[in-house]
Coordinates of C-alpha atoms and ligand atoms in Angstrom, one line a residue:
M149 CA 66.3 92.9 103.5
T150 CA 70.0 92.8 103.0
H151 CA 71.0 91.1 106.1
P152 CA 72.5 87.6 106.0
I153 CA 69.9 85.1 106.9
P154 CA 70.8 83.7 110.4
A155 CA 71.6 80.1 110.5
A156 CA 68.4 78.6 111.9
D157 CA 70.2 76.6 114.6
S158 CA 71.3 77.4 118.1
P159 CA 74.6 79.2 119.0
R160 CA 77.8 77.6 119.7
I161 CA 78.0 77.8 123.5
I162 CA 81.4 78.0 125.1
P163 CA 81.2 76.9 128.7
R164 CA 82.9 78.7 131.5
S165 CA 85.6 76.1 131.6
D166 CA 86.6 76.8 128.1
H167 CA 87.2 80.6 128.2
H168 CA 89.0 83.0 130.6
I169 CA 86.5 85.7 131.2
S170 CA 86.3 86.2 134.9
R171 CA 83.8 88.2 136.9
A172 CA 86.7 89.8 138.7
N173 CA 87.2 91.9 135.6
I174 CA 83.6 93.0 135.2
S175 CA 82.4 96.1 136.9
R176 CA 80.5 95.6 140.1
N177 CA 77.7 97.7 138.8
A178 CA 77.4 95.8 135.5
L179 CA 77.3 92.5 137.6
K180 CA 74.5 94.0 139.8
V181 CA 72.4 94.8 136.8
L182 CA 73.0 91.4 135.2
Y183 CA 72.0 89.5 138.4
R184 CA 69.0 91.7 139.0
L185 CA 67.7 90.9 135.5
K186 CA 68.4 87.2 135.9
D187 CA 66.6 87.2 139.3
G188 CA 63.7 88.9 137.7
G189 CA 63.4 86.0 135.3
Y190 CA 65.0 87.5 132.2
Q191 CA 68.0 86.7 130.1
A192 CA 71.0 88.9 130.7
F193 CA 74.2 89.1 128.7
I194 CA 77.2 91.3 128.4
V195 CA 77.7 91.9 124.7
G196 CA 79.9 93.8 122.3
G197 CA 83.1 95.5 123.1
G198 CA 83.1 94.4 126.7
V199 CA 83.2 90.7 125.9
R200 CA 85.6 91.2 123.0
D201 CA 88.1 93.2 125.1
L202 CA 88.0 90.8 128.0
L203 CA 88.8 87.9 125.7
L204 CA 91.7 89.9 124.3
N205 CA 92.9 90.6 127.8
R206 CA 92.1 94.3 127.7
Q207 CA 90.1 96.2 130.3
P208 CA 86.9 97.2 128.7
K209 CA 85.9 100.9 129.0
D210 CA 82.3 99.9 129.6
F211 CA 79.9 97.0 129.7
D212 CA 76.8 97.0 127.5
I213 CA 74.1 94.6 128.6
A214 CA 71.5 92.9 126.4
T215 CA 68.3 91.3 127.6
D216 CA 65.0 89.9 126.5
A217 CA 63.2 92.2 129.0
S218 CA 61.5 95.2 127.4
P219 CA 62.7 98.7 128.4
E220 CA 59.7 99.1 130.7
Q221 CA 60.4 95.8 132.3
V222 CA 64.0 96.8 132.9
R223 CA 63.0 100.1 134.4
A224 CA 60.6 98.4 136.7
L225 CA 63.5 96.5 138.2
F226 CA 65.7 99.5 139.0
G227 CA 65.0 102.6 141.1
S228 CA 67.7 104.6 139.2
A229 CA 66.8 103.6 135.7
R230 CA 65.7 105.9 132.9
I231 CA 64.5 105.1 129.4
I232 CA 66.4 107.1 126.8
G233 CA 66.5 107.3 123.1
R234 CA 63.8 108.3 120.7
R235 CA 64.3 105.8 118.0
F236 CA 65.7 102.8 119.8
R237 CA 64.9 102.9 123.4
L238 CA 67.7 101.9 125.9
V239 CA 67.7 101.9 129.6
H240 CA 70.4 103.7 131.6
V241 CA 70.8 102.3 135.0
R242 CA 72.6 105.0 137.0
F243 CA 75.1 104.4 139.7
R244 CA 77.1 106.9 141.6
D245 CA 80.2 106.5 139.4
E246 CA 78.9 104.7 136.3
I247 CA 75.9 104.4 134.0
V248 CA 75.2 100.9 132.8
E249 CA 73.4 100.7 129.5
V250 CA 70.8 98.0 129.0
A251 CA 69.4 97.2 125.5
T252 CA 66.5 94.9 124.6
F253 CA 67.5 92.5 121.9
R254 CA 67.0 94.1 118.5
G255 CA 65.5 92.6 115.4
L256 CA 66.7 92.5 111.8
G257 CA 63.8 94.5 110.6
N258 CA 66.0 97.5 109.7
E259 CA 69.3 97.7 108.1
D260 CA 70.8 100.9 109.4
L261 CA 71.7 101.1 113.0
E262 CA 71.3 104.8 112.9
S263 CA 68.3 105.1 110.8
E264 CA 65.1 106.6 112.1
D265 CA 62.7 104.9 109.8
R266 CA 62.1 101.8 111.7
Q267 CA 59.4 103.5 113.6
I268 CA 55.8 103.6 112.5
L269 CA 54.4 107.1 112.9
N270 CA 50.8 108.1 113.1
E271 CA 49.4 111.1 111.1
A272 CA 50.6 113.6 113.7
G273 CA 54.1 112.2 113.4
R274 CA 54.1 110.5 116.8
I275 CA 55.7 107.2 117.3
I276 CA 53.0 104.6 117.6
K277 CA 55.0 101.5 117.3
D278 CA 58.7 100.6 117.5
N279 CA 58.7 97.1 116.2
S280 CA 62.5 96.7 116.4
F281 CA 62.8 94.2 119.2
G282 CA 63.9 90.7 118.3
S283 CA 65.6 87.5 119.4
I284 CA 69.1 87.3 120.7
E285 CA 70.0 85.6 117.5
E286 CA 68.7 88.5 115.4
D287 CA 70.5 90.9 117.8
A288 CA 73.8 89.1 117.0
W289 CA 73.3 89.2 113.2
R290 CA 72.7 92.8 113.0
R291 CA 76.0 93.8 114.7
D292 CA 79.0 94.8 112.7
F293 CA 81.9 92.4 113.3
T294 CA 82.0 88.8 114.5
V295 CA 84.2 89.8 117.5
N296 CA 81.6 92.3 118.5
A297 CA 78.7 89.8 118.6
L298 CA 79.7 87.5 121.5
Y299 CA 77.3 87.2 124.5
Y300 CA 78.5 86.5 128.0
N301 CA 75.6 84.8 129.8
I302 CA 75.3 85.7 133.5
A303 CA 73.2 82.6 134.1
D304 CA 76.1 80.1 133.7
F305 CA 79.0 82.3 132.6
S306 CA 79.1 80.7 129.2
I307 CA 79.7 82.6 126.0
W308 CA 77.1 82.4 123.2
D309 CA 78.5 82.7 119.7
F310 CA 76.1 82.9 116.7
V311 CA 78.5 84.2 114.1
G312 CA 81.9 82.6 114.6
G313 CA 83.2 85.4 116.7
M314 CA 85.2 83.2 119.1
R315 CA 87.2 81.8 116.2
D316 CA 88.0 85.3 115.0
V317 CA 89.0 86.5 118.5
E318 CA 91.4 83.6 118.6
A319 CA 92.8 84.4 115.2
R320 CA 92.9 88.1 116.2
R321 CA 91.0 89.2 113.1
I322 CA 88.2 91.5 112.2
R323 CA 85.6 90.0 110.0
L324 CA 82.2 91.5 109.0
I325 CA 79.1 89.5 109.8
G326 CA 77.7 88.7 106.3
D327 CA 78.9 90.2 103.0
P328 CA 81.4 93.0 103.7
E329 CA 80.3 95.2 100.8
T330 CA 76.7 94.9 101.8
R331 CA 77.4 95.7 105.4
Y332 CA 79.6 98.7 104.4
R333 CA 76.9 100.1 102.1
E334 CA 74.4 99.8 104.9
D335 CA 76.7 101.9 107.1
P336 CA 80.0 103.2 105.8
V337 CA 81.2 104.1 109.3
R338 CA 81.8 100.4 109.7
M339 CA 84.9 100.8 107.5
I340 CA 86.3 103.3 110.0
R341 CA 85.3 101.2 112.9
A342 CA 87.1 98.2 111.5
V343 CA 90.3 100.3 111.1
R344 CA 89.9 101.8 114.6
L345 CA 89.4 98.5 116.3
A346 CA 92.3 97.0 114.4
A347 CA 94.5 99.9 115.5
K348 CA 93.3 99.8 119.1
L349 CA 93.5 96.1 119.6
D350 CA 96.3 95.3 117.2
L351 CA 94.1 93.0 115.1
E352 CA 94.3 92.0 111.5
I353 CA 91.5 93.1 109.2
H354 CA 90.4 90.0 107.3
P355 CA 91.4 90.4 103.6
E356 CA 87.7 90.2 102.6
A357 CA 86.9 93.0 105.0
A358 CA 89.8 95.1 103.8
A359 CA 89.4 94.6 100.1
P360 CA 86.3 96.7 99.4
M361 CA 87.6 99.7 101.4
Q362 CA 89.5 101.4 98.7
R363 CA 86.5 101.2 96.4
L364 CA 83.8 102.0 98.9
G365 CA 85.7 104.7 100.8
S366 CA 83.8 107.4 99.1
L367 CA 80.6 106.3 100.8
I368 CA 82.0 108.0 103.8
D369 CA 81.5 111.3 102.0
S370 CA 77.7 111.1 102.7
V371 CA 77.9 110.2 106.3
P372 CA 76.4 112.9 108.5
P373 CA 79.2 115.2 109.7
A374 CA 78.2 115.0 113.3
R375 CA 78.5 111.2 113.3
L376 CA 82.0 111.5 111.8
F377 CA 83.0 113.8 114.6
D378 CA 82.0 111.2 117.1
E379 CA 84.1 108.7 115.2
F380 CA 87.0 111.2 114.9
L381 CA 87.1 111.4 118.7
K382 CA 87.2 107.6 119.0
V383 CA 90.0 107.2 116.4
F384 CA 92.1 110.2 117.4
E385 CA 91.6 110.9 121.1
T386 CA 91.7 107.5 122.7
G387 CA 95.3 106.7 122.7
H388 CA 95.7 105.0 119.3
A389 CA 95.8 108.0 117.0
L390 CA 99.1 107.2 115.3
E391 CA 98.2 103.6 114.5
G392 CA 94.7 104.6 113.5
Y393 CA 96.0 107.3 111.1
R394 CA 98.4 105.0 109.5
R395 CA 95.8 102.4 108.9
L396 CA 93.2 104.9 107.7
R397 CA 95.7 106.0 105.1
Q398 CA 96.7 102.5 104.2
H399 CA 93.1 101.6 103.4
G400 CA 92.4 104.8 101.5
L401 CA 89.9 106.2 104.1
F402 CA 91.8 109.1 105.5
E403 CA 91.3 111.1 102.3
H404 CA 87.6 110.9 102.9
L405 CA 87.9 112.3 106.3
F406 CA 90.4 115.1 105.7
P407 CA 90.5 115.6 101.9
A408 CA 92.6 118.8 101.9
T409 CA 95.1 117.3 104.3
A410 CA 95.4 114.2 102.2
A411 CA 96.0 116.3 99.1
W412 CA 98.6 118.4 100.9
L413 CA 100.3 115.2 102.1
S414 CA 100.6 114.0 98.6
G415 CA 102.1 117.3 97.5
D416 CA 99.2 117.9 95.2
V417 CA 100.2 120.8 92.9
S418 CA 96.6 122.1 92.9
Q419 CA 97.1 122.7 96.6
G420 CA 99.7 125.4 95.9
R421 CA 102.8 125.4 97.8
A422 CA 104.1 122.0 97.0
S423 CA 104.4 122.7 93.3
G424 CA 107.9 122.1 92.0
R425 CA 108.8 119.9 94.9
P426 CA 109.2 116.2 94.5
G427 CA 106.1 114.7 96.0
G428 CA 107.9 112.0 97.9
V429 CA 110.1 114.5 99.8
A430 CA 107.1 116.7 100.6
D431 CA 105.2 113.7 101.8
D432 CA 108.0 112.7 104.0
H433 CA 108.3 115.9 106.0
R434 CA 104.6 116.5 106.0
N435 CA 103.8 113.0 107.1
R436 CA 106.4 113.3 109.9
F437 CA 104.8 116.6 111.0
I438 CA 101.4 114.9 111.3
E439 CA 102.7 111.7 112.8
S440 CA 104.6 113.6 115.5
A441 CA 101.4 115.4 116.5
L442 CA 99.5 112.1 116.7
A443 CA 102.3 110.4 118.7
G444 CA 102.2 113.4 121.1
T445 CA 98.4 113.1 121.5
D446 CA 98.8 109.3 122.2
R447 CA 101.4 110.1 124.8
R448 CA 99.1 112.6 126.5
V449 CA 96.3 110.1 126.6
A450 CA 98.6 107.4 128.0
E451 CA 99.7 109.9 130.8
G452 CA 96.1 110.8 131.6
L453 CA 96.5 114.4 130.4
P454 CA 93.6 116.2 128.7
V455 CA 93.4 116.3 124.9
T456 CA 91.3 118.5 122.7
P457 CA 90.2 117.8 119.2
M458 CA 90.9 121.4 118.2
F459 CA 94.7 120.7 118.3
L460 CA 94.7 117.8 115.8
F461 CA 92.2 119.5 113.6
G462 CA 94.6 122.4 113.6
V463 CA 97.5 120.2 112.8
F464 CA 95.6 118.5 109.9
L465 CA 94.5 121.9 108.5
W466 CA 97.8 123.8 108.9
G467 CA 99.3 122.8 105.6
P468 CA 96.2 123.4 103.5
V469 CA 95.6 126.7 105.3
Q470 CA 99.1 127.9 104.5
D471 CA 98.8 126.8 100.9
R472 CA 95.6 128.7 100.6
A473 CA 97.0 131.8 102.4
N474 CA 99.9 131.8 100.0
A475 CA 97.6 131.6 97.0
L476 CA 95.5 134.5 98.4
R477 CA 98.6 136.6 98.8
R478 CA 99.6 135.9 95.2
T479 CA 96.3 137.0 93.8
G480 CA 95.6 140.2 95.8
Q481 CA 96.7 143.0 98.0
I482 CA 96.4 141.3 101.3
S483 CA 98.6 141.2 104.4
E484 CA 100.2 137.9 105.6
V485 CA 98.0 138.1 108.7
Q486 CA 94.8 138.7 106.8
A487 CA 95.6 136.0 104.3
L488 CA 96.0 133.5 107.1
I489 CA 92.8 134.6 108.7
D490 CA 90.8 134.3 105.4
A491 CA 92.4 131.0 104.5
G492 CA 91.8 129.6 108.0
Q493 CA 88.1 130.5 107.6
E494 CA 87.7 129.0 104.2
I495 CA 89.6 125.8 104.8
T496 CA 87.8 125.2 108.1
D497 CA 84.4 125.8 106.5
V498 CA 85.0 123.2 103.9
Q499 CA 86.4 120.7 106.4
I500 CA 83.5 121.2 108.8
A501 CA 81.0 120.4 106.1
R502 CA 82.7 116.9 106.2
I503 CA 83.3 116.5 109.9
T504 CA 81.5 118.6 112.4
L505 CA 83.8 120.6 114.7
P506 CA 81.8 122.4 117.3
R507 CA 82.4 126.1 117.5
R508 CA 84.0 125.8 120.9
F509 CA 86.8 124.0 119.1
S510 CA 86.9 125.6 115.7
V511 CA 87.3 129.1 117.1
P512 CA 90.3 128.4 119.3
M513 CA 91.7 126.2 116.5
R514 CA 91.7 129.1 114.1
E515 CA 93.3 131.3 116.8
M516 CA 96.1 128.8 117.2
L517 CA 96.8 128.9 113.5
Q518 CA 96.6 132.7 113.3
L519 CA 99.2 133.1 116.0
Q520 CA 101.9 131.3 114.2
P521 CA 103.5 134.2 112.3
R522 CA 103.8 136.1 115.6
F523 CA 106.4 133.7 117.0
S524 CA 109.0 135.0 114.6
R525 CA 109.2 138.3 116.6
R526 CA 110.8 137.8 120.0
Q527 CA 111.0 141.3 121.0
G528 CA 108.6 144.1 121.8
R529 CA 105.2 144.3 123.4
R530 CA 103.5 142.0 120.9
A531 CA 105.9 139.2 121.7
A532 CA 105.2 139.7 125.5
V533 CA 101.5 139.7 124.8
L534 CA 101.7 136.5 122.8
L535 CA 103.1 134.7 125.8
Q536 CA 100.0 135.7 127.8
H537 CA 97.6 134.7 125.0
R538 CA 95.1 132.0 126.1
R539 CA 96.0 130.0 123.0
F540 CA 99.7 130.4 123.6
R541 CA 100.3 126.8 124.8
A542 CA 98.5 125.1 121.9
A543 CA 100.1 127.6 119.4
Y544 CA 103.5 126.9 120.9
D545 CA 103.0 123.1 120.6
L546 CA 102.1 123.6 116.9
L547 CA 105.2 125.8 116.5
V548 CA 107.4 123.0 117.8
L549 CA 105.8 120.5 115.3
R550 CA 106.5 123.0 112.5
T551 CA 110.2 122.5 113.0
E552 CA 109.5 119.1 111.3
L553 CA 108.4 120.9 108.2
G554 CA 111.5 123.0 108.2
E555 CA 109.4 126.1 108.5
V556 CA 110.7 127.0 111.9
P557 CA 114.3 127.0 113.1
A558 CA 114.7 124.6 116.1
E559 CA 116.5 127.5 117.8
L560 CA 113.3 129.7 117.7
A561 CA 111.1 126.9 119.2
E562 CA 113.7 126.5 121.9
W563 CA 113.8 130.2 122.7
W564 CA 110.0 130.1 123.2
M565 CA 110.3 127.0 125.3
R566 CA 112.9 128.6 127.5
I567 CA 111.1 131.9 128.0
Q568 CA 108.2 130.0 129.5
T569 CA 110.5 128.8 132.3
L570 CA 111.7 132.3 133.2
S571 CA 110.6 134.6 136.0
P572 CA 108.4 137.5 134.8
D573 CA 111.4 139.9 135.3
D574 CA 113.7 137.7 133.2
Q575 CA 111.0 137.3 130.6
H576 CA 110.7 141.0 130.4
R577 CA 114.4 141.3 129.9
E578 CA 114.3 138.9 127.0
F579 CA 111.4 140.7 125.4
N580 CA 113.5 143.8 125.6
G581 CA 116.5 142.2 123.9
G582 CA 118.4 141.6 127.1
R583 CA 118.0 145.1 128.5
G584 CA 115.9 146.3 131.4
G585 CA 114.0 144.2 133.9
G586 CA 113.2 144.9 137.5
R587 CA 109.9 145.9 139.0
D588 CA 109.5 149.3 137.4
A589 CA 109.9 147.8 133.9
Q590 CA 107.1 145.2 134.0
R591 CA 105.6 146.7 130.8
P592 CA 107.5 147.5 127.7
R593 CA 107.8 151.3 127.2
P594 CA 106.6 152.8 123.9
A595 CA 110.1 153.4 122.8
E596 CA 110.9 149.7 123.1
R597 CA 108.1 148.5 120.9
A598 CA 110.0 149.4 117.8
V599 CA 112.8 147.0 118.6
Ligands
ATP784 P1 84.6 100.5 122.0 O1 85.5 99.7 122.8 O2 85.2 101.6 121.2 O3 83.4 101.0 122.8 P2 82.6 98.9 120.8 O4 82.6 97.7 119.9 O5 82.0 98.6 122.2 O6 84.0 99.5 120.9 P3 80.4 100.8 120.5 O7 80.3 101.9 119.6 O8 80.4 101.0 122.0 O9 81.8 100.0 120.1 O10 79.3 99.7 120.1 C1 78.8 98.7 120.9 C2 78.4 97.5 120.0 O11 77.4 97.9 119.2 C3 79.5 97.0 119.1 O12 80.3 96.1 119.8 C4 78.7 96.3 118.0 O13 78.3 95.0 118.4 C5 77.5 97.2 117.9 N1 77.7 98.3 116.9 C6 78.2 99.5 117.1 N2 78.2 100.2 115.9 C7 77.7 99.4 115.0 C8 77.5 99.6 113.6 N3 77.8 100.7 113.0 N4 76.9 98.5 112.9 C9 76.6 97.4 113.6 N5 76.8 97.2 114.9 C10 77.3 98.2 115.6
MG785 MG1 81.5 100.2 123.7

């Protein structure tokens, strides 16, 4: 077993008078669950991100509850509870507007949080025993960071700290529980999690936690792609994308998530187009292009607008796709449009082997990339059709970002912005090069297509 051996003594208990977590900031449903467990004779704590965020004066996005009651015992207490999870069973207590997750304390018997092999299977492959429950102390030691292993006790509103998490919250730093390298090897996603939490909460990553990242980053290469997609969403679609990206690059992790993008950013000659350009200059423009997109995503999240992972994936892949398209054009008889289609497919396939992007996102993403050359024609029927395309808006947003790369004159992006604000008649006039308009001219006539 590679886990640190828990100190055999009891936790440091921080009484209610010595911390500022108030029940007023805990969701009513979570409180209901905690009290019901307590009244049922069980221990009940809030643990993890909820406690951490409250101590840092942030509103937690949810409250996870840990208890010594078994899943069956928890379910027996709640009419609306359901046991979920095949490998580690949790209870979901459902309320009208919220699901509260209740987990039984987990033991140290297994290293990998995600691993399936803690179970003992019978010959038919059925689970006959899940011996993963443990004491609260073991539950604390198997978590990732000290700041994530604080327990808020509903019995007396104290905080239990087995691992020095309170000290680290006060110092605003992220520290692994136990030996960082060991804990990263057990689960390389912890490196990304450390960076993400640091970005989201503006924390420092303890030097001992940061040091192994450059060296161990390549362990991320073997993390299941679906898990990396979940992590991608948490890093890039929750309002801290720009900061997360900067820190991922700083710690040498970004290149393991988007290798082609990282190579393109560094102006790697093998990637094609950048050859002959001074790397620094390329990086500057290219990085600005990426960072503008991330800042835009953060703004949308802050404003409560919807965001889709297909857009940032498209932004990340745009440079590599273009490089590849140009290389294809140099080697064969292939149109610009076809080269972009083929390159989009190739680069996407390689990237998706690293981070899953479900088809409902990858298909529109490639459409968004393929539409780019069409913006250069402002007149004729194809331009009019482009404006009606269901990916127009995303493709237009990418066009605007491309001005950062110097690929698109600002004036062209402005033209496409303005046309969106016009009435259909005026749009039609624009697509006709300033001529025509009126009811009888809603559709471009054949003769005008050649303009
Ligand atoms: P967020 O605010 O993003 O939800 P979080 O810390 O709550 O942050 P979750 O993914 O919800 O993140 O995880 C809940 C808790 O489970 C964590 O606080 C941590 O204690 C534990 N945990 C999550 N992932 C890991 C991991 N990879 N290794 C060890 N413990 C983990
Ligand atoms: Mg959480």
